[in-house]
Amino acid sequence: MSLFSNPVVVDLLARYRPIAAMGYSSALLEWDLEINMPEAGAAARGKVRAELSLLSQKMALDLAGLVEKADNQKTLNDAEKGIVRVIKRELDFYRKIPPKLIEELQRATAEASIPWREARAKSDFARFQPHLETITELKRKQAEYLDPSTQPYNALLDLPEEGLRMEDLDRIFQQLVPALKRILAKTLSSGHFPEKHPLEEVDYDVPSLKQANKEILSLLDMPSKRFRQDVSTHPFSTRISGDDVRITTRYEPKDFRASTFGLIHECGHALYELQVDHELDLTPTGTGVSSGIHESQSRFWENVVGRSRQFTPLVYPLLKKNLSFLDKYSVDQVYAYFNTVRPSLIRVEADEVTYNFHIAMRYELEKKLLEGKVNVSELPSVWNDMIEEYVGKRPPNDAEGVLQDVHWSWGQYAIFPSYSLGNVVAGMLWKMLSKQGLLPVKDAKSLITLKAWLAENLHKPGATYAPKILLTRVFGTGYDPSGLVSYLENKYLSMS
Ligand code: MG
C-alpha cells in the first residue's frame, strides 16, 4: 500500500515533482562543478544554478494554497504530515527572505571564495576581512528576517537543525566539555600515545591506497550499481536520487588514515541516503532530515564502527596487502595509530576526544560575532585566546587559526554545532546498539544486521519526522551527550 492516500496530499506531491526534478538537476550540476567542469565554466554554471533556484522558489510559492488545504486535513498519516511540514518550512523561508538578500548573499559568498583561499594560503587575514564583514552583516539581516523575536543565532540555527535552540546546545556543551576535559587529562597522563607516530610521516603510493579503499568499499558492501566514488580536495557526499548517491575522497600522500577514514565517513552519509524509503523519491521528505542527523551517520561509521578494536582487524589486511610499509606493524599498533589522541589546532585533524572542543569554541565565538560582541577585525586574536583555553596551544599564524575553515566564506553560520550533534547521536547509537548486541561489528554478518537496523529505525523515514521527534521515537529522548561520554570513557580509559 502506498504511504500516501489523502487526495490533497497526493495532488500536492504531483505538483511538487517538477521542483524535486530541479533539485535533482541542480545536485548533478553541483557535483559536476566539483568533479568534471573546466574552470572557465564556473560563471555560466553559477548563473544557471541561480536561475534554477529562482524558478523552483517561484514554483514552490505557487503551491501555497494547496499546502494550506493539505495542512487543514484532519486525518493525515505520519508520512503525509511530514510532507506538509517540510514544504511549509520551505515556503516559510522563501516568504521571509527577500530575493534581493538571497542574491546579495550569493554574490558576497561567490566573491569571498578566492580571497579566503588566498588569505589562508598566505596566512593573511586582512585579505579576507572585508568579505567576512559583508557576509556577517548579511547573515545578521537574514536572521532578523527569519525571526526578529529571538537572538540571531537561534534564527540561523533552525535552518540546518529544525527545532534546535541555543538552550539545547548550551546544555549539551555544559555536560560534554568538562567530561571531555577529564577524559583527555587521564588519556594524556597515561602516556599511551607518542608525540609523533612514525606512520604519520610515511609517504604512501596513491594508486595503492586507492586500491585498498576500493576493497574497503566492498567490505562495507556499498552497492556499486547505486553509488560512485571520485576524488576531490574537500570530501563530500551528495544525493542525486535514491539510486544514485555519490561520494568523494581525498589523497594527500601522507597519513593514509585521513583518506581511509574520510572514505568511511562519506559512506556513512551515503548509506543514509541510499536507505531512505524509495516511496519518498522526488518528494520533499525523500532525503536526510538535518545536518546533525546526517553527521551522526557519518561519524558513527567512521568512528564507532570504523575505528573500533573489532573492525580494525577487518580493515587492516586490506591496507597491508596494498601498503607494504604496514608489514612492520601489528594490528594493535595500527589500532593505536587510528585512535591517537593528541590536542591539535586544526579541527579536521582532531581525534574523537578533542574534536568537540573545536566545535564548542566555534559555537561561543559565532554567537559573539552575530550579537556584535566581537568585531570581525578582532576575530583572529579572540580565536587564538579561545582555542588555547581548550587545547593548550596557541596558533602560530591565522592559517592554523581563524582561517582554517571554509564555512564562513560560504555564508554557513550556525552549522558547526551539527558536527557535535552528530557525535552525540553516534554516542547514543553506541549505547543502545551495544546493549542490543548489534555492536561491535566484527564480520560481514554483523555489518548487514546493523545496516538493516539503521534502515528500519533511522533511514527509511527520510525527513518525515523533525530531528527531535525522530530521536525520541528511536531513543525515547532528545540529544543526550551521556552516551558519547560513556563511549569515550569505555574506549580511551581502557586503552591506557
Ligand atoms: Mg560529514
PDB file of C-alpha atoms in Angstrom, residues 15 76 118 130 155 176 183 223 269 340 495:
ATOM      1  CA  ARG A  15       2.697  19.291  -8.275  1.00  0.00           C
ATOM      2  CA  LEU A  76      -3.225  12.770   7.718  1.00  0.00           C
ATOM      3  CA  GLU A 118      44.482  33.229  -0.816  1.00  0.00           C
ATOM      4  CA  PRO A 130      36.263  42.900   4.249  1.00  0.00           C
ATOM      5  CA  ALA A 155      17.150  32.086  13.952  1.00  0.00           C
ATOM      6  CA  LEU A 176      30.143  17.447  27.371  1.00  0.00           C
ATOM      7  CA  ILE A 183      38.886  12.032  29.739  1.00  0.00           C
ATOM      8  CA  PRO A 223      26.031  -1.099  -3.611  1.00  0.00           C
ATOM      9  CA  HIS A 269      26.375   9.833   4.705  1.00  0.00           C
ATOM     10  CA  THR A 340      45.792   8.530  18.589  1.00  0.00           C
ATOM     11  CA  MET A 495      43.392   1.655  26.433  1.00  0.00           C
TER      12      MET A 495
END
